[in-house]
Short mmCIF file of C-alpha atoms in Angstrom, two decimals:
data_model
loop_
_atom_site.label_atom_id
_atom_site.label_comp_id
_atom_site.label_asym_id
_atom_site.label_seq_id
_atom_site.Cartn_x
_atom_site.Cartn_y
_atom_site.Cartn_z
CA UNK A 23 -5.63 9.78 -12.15
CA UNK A 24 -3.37 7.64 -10.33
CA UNK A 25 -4.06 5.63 -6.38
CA UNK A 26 -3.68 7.12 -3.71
CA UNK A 27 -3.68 6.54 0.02
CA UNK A 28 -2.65 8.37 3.08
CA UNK A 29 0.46 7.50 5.33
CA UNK A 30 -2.15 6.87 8.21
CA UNK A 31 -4.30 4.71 6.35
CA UNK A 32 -1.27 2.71 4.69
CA UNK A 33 0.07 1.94 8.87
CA UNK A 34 -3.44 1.05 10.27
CA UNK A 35 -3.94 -1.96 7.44
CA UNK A 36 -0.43 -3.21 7.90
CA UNK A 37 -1.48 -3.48 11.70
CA UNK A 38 -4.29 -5.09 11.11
CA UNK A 39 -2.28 -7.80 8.79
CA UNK A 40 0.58 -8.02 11.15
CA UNK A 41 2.56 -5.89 10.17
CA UNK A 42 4.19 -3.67 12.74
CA UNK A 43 7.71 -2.27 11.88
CA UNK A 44 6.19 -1.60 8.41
CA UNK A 45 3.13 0.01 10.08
CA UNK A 46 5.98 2.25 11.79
CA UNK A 47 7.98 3.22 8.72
CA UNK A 48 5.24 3.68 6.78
CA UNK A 49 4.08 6.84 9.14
CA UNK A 50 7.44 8.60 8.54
CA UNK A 51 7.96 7.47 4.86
CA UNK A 52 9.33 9.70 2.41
CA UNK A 53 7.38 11.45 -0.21
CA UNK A 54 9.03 9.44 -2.74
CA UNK A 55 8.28 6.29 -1.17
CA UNK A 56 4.75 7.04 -0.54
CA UNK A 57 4.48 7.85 -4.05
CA UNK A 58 5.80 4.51 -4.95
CA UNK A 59 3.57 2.49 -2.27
CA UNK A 60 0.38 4.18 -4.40
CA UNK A 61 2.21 3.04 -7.59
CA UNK A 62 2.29 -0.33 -6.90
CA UNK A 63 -0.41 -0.36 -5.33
CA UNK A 64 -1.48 0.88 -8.40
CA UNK A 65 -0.61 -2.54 -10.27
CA UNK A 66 -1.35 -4.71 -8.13
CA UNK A 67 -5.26 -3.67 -8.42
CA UNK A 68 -5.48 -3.31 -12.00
CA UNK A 69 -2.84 -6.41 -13.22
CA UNK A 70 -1.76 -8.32 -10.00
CA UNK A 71 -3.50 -11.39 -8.95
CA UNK A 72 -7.36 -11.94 -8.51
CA UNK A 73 -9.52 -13.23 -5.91
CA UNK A 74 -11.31 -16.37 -6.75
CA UNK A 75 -14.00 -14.22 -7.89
CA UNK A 76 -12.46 -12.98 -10.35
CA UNK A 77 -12.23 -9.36 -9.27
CA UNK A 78 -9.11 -7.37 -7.88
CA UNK A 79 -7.60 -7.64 -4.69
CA UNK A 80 -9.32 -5.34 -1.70
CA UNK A 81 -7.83 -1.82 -1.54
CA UNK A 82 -5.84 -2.75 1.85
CA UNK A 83 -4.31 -5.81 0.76
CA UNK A 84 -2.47 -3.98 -2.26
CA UNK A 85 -1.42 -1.17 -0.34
CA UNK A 86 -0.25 -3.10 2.71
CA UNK A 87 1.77 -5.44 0.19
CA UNK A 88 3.48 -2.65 -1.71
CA UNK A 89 4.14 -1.16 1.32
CA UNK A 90 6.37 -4.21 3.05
CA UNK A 91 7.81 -4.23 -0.61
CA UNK A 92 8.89 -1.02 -0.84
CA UNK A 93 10.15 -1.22 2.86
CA UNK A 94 11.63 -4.03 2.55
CA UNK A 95 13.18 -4.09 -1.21
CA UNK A 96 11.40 -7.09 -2.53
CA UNK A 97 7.81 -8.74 -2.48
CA UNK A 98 6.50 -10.78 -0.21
CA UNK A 99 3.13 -12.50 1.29
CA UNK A 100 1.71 -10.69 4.27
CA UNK A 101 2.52 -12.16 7.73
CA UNK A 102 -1.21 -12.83 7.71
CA UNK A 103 -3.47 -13.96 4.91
CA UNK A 104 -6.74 -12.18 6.83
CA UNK A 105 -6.51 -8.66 8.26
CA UNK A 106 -7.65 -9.02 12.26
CA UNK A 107 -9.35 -5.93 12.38
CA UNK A 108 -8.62 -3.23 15.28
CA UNK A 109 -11.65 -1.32 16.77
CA UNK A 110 -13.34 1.19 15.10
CA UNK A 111 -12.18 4.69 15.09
CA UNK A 112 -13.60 7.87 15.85
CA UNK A 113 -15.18 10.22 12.77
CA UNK A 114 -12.59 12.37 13.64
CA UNK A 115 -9.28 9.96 13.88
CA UNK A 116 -11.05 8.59 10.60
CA UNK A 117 -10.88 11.37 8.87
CA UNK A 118 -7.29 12.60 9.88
CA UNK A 119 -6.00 9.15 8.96
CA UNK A 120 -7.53 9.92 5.32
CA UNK A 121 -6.12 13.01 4.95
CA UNK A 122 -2.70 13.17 6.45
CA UNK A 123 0.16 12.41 5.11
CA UNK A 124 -0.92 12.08 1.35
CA UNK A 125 1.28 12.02 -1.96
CA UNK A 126 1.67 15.40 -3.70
CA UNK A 127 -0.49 14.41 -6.55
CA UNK A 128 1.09 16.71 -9.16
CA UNK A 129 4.36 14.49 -8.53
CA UNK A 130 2.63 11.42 -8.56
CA UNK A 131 0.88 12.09 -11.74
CA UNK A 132 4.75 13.38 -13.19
CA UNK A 133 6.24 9.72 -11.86
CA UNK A 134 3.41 8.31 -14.09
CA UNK A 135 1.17 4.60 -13.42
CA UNK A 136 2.91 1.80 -11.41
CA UNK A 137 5.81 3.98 -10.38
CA UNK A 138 7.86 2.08 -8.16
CA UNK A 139 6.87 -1.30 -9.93
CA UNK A 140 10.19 -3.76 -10.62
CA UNK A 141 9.93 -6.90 -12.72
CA UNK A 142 11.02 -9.71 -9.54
CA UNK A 143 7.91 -7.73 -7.88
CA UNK A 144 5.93 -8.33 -11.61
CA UNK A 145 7.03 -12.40 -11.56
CA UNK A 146 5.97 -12.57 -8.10
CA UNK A 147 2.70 -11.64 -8.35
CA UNK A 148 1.97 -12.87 -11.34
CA UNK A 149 2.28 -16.54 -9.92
#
């Protein structure tokens, strides 16, 4: 099984961490490029940098940083370091936000782990 997140839920972290013209695109994002936000996404969980604990990064910060990289054609930090979180959401704007706009899964399982993944995106994180 490969990660994967939602269009909506991929636009409300990037808010939250700054982010706004890649909160934008990332509503209206092809298929393809969705599929490549969840595959290096993918990476950066299981073999990008740690936290001090020791453990991965926090599902939001990988998928908000592949997403500006795959937006904007090369890595980079976050505008900001700490999401600033936005109020709560309904139940129901919750649960849309999970469930629209997901990756075909059959394709995403076809492109294979870390698809989208390039080695200056490898070097970077692995600082």
């Amino acid at each position: 099984m490969v990660f994967s997140v939602s269009r909506g839920l991929i636009s409300r972290d990037l808010l939250e961490y700054g982010e706004g013209e890649a909160s934008d695109w990332a509503l209206t994002c092809s298929n393809d490029e969705l599929m490549r936000i969840c595959g290096v996404a993918e990476w950066l969980l299981l073999k990008g940098p740690s936290t001090p604990s020791g453990g991965s990064m926090m599902l939001a910060t990988a998928s908000s940083l592949a997403a500006v990289f795959v937006h904007e054609g090369h890595p980079r930090k976050l505008k900001r370091a700490r999401r600033k979180k936005l109020p709560e959401l309904s139940n129901e704007d919750s649960k849309r936000m999970s469930s629209d706009g997901l990756p075909d899964l059959k394709e995403q399982d076809r492109k294979g782990h870390f698809y989208g993944m390039s080695e200056e995106a490898e070097k970077f994180w692995e600082k």
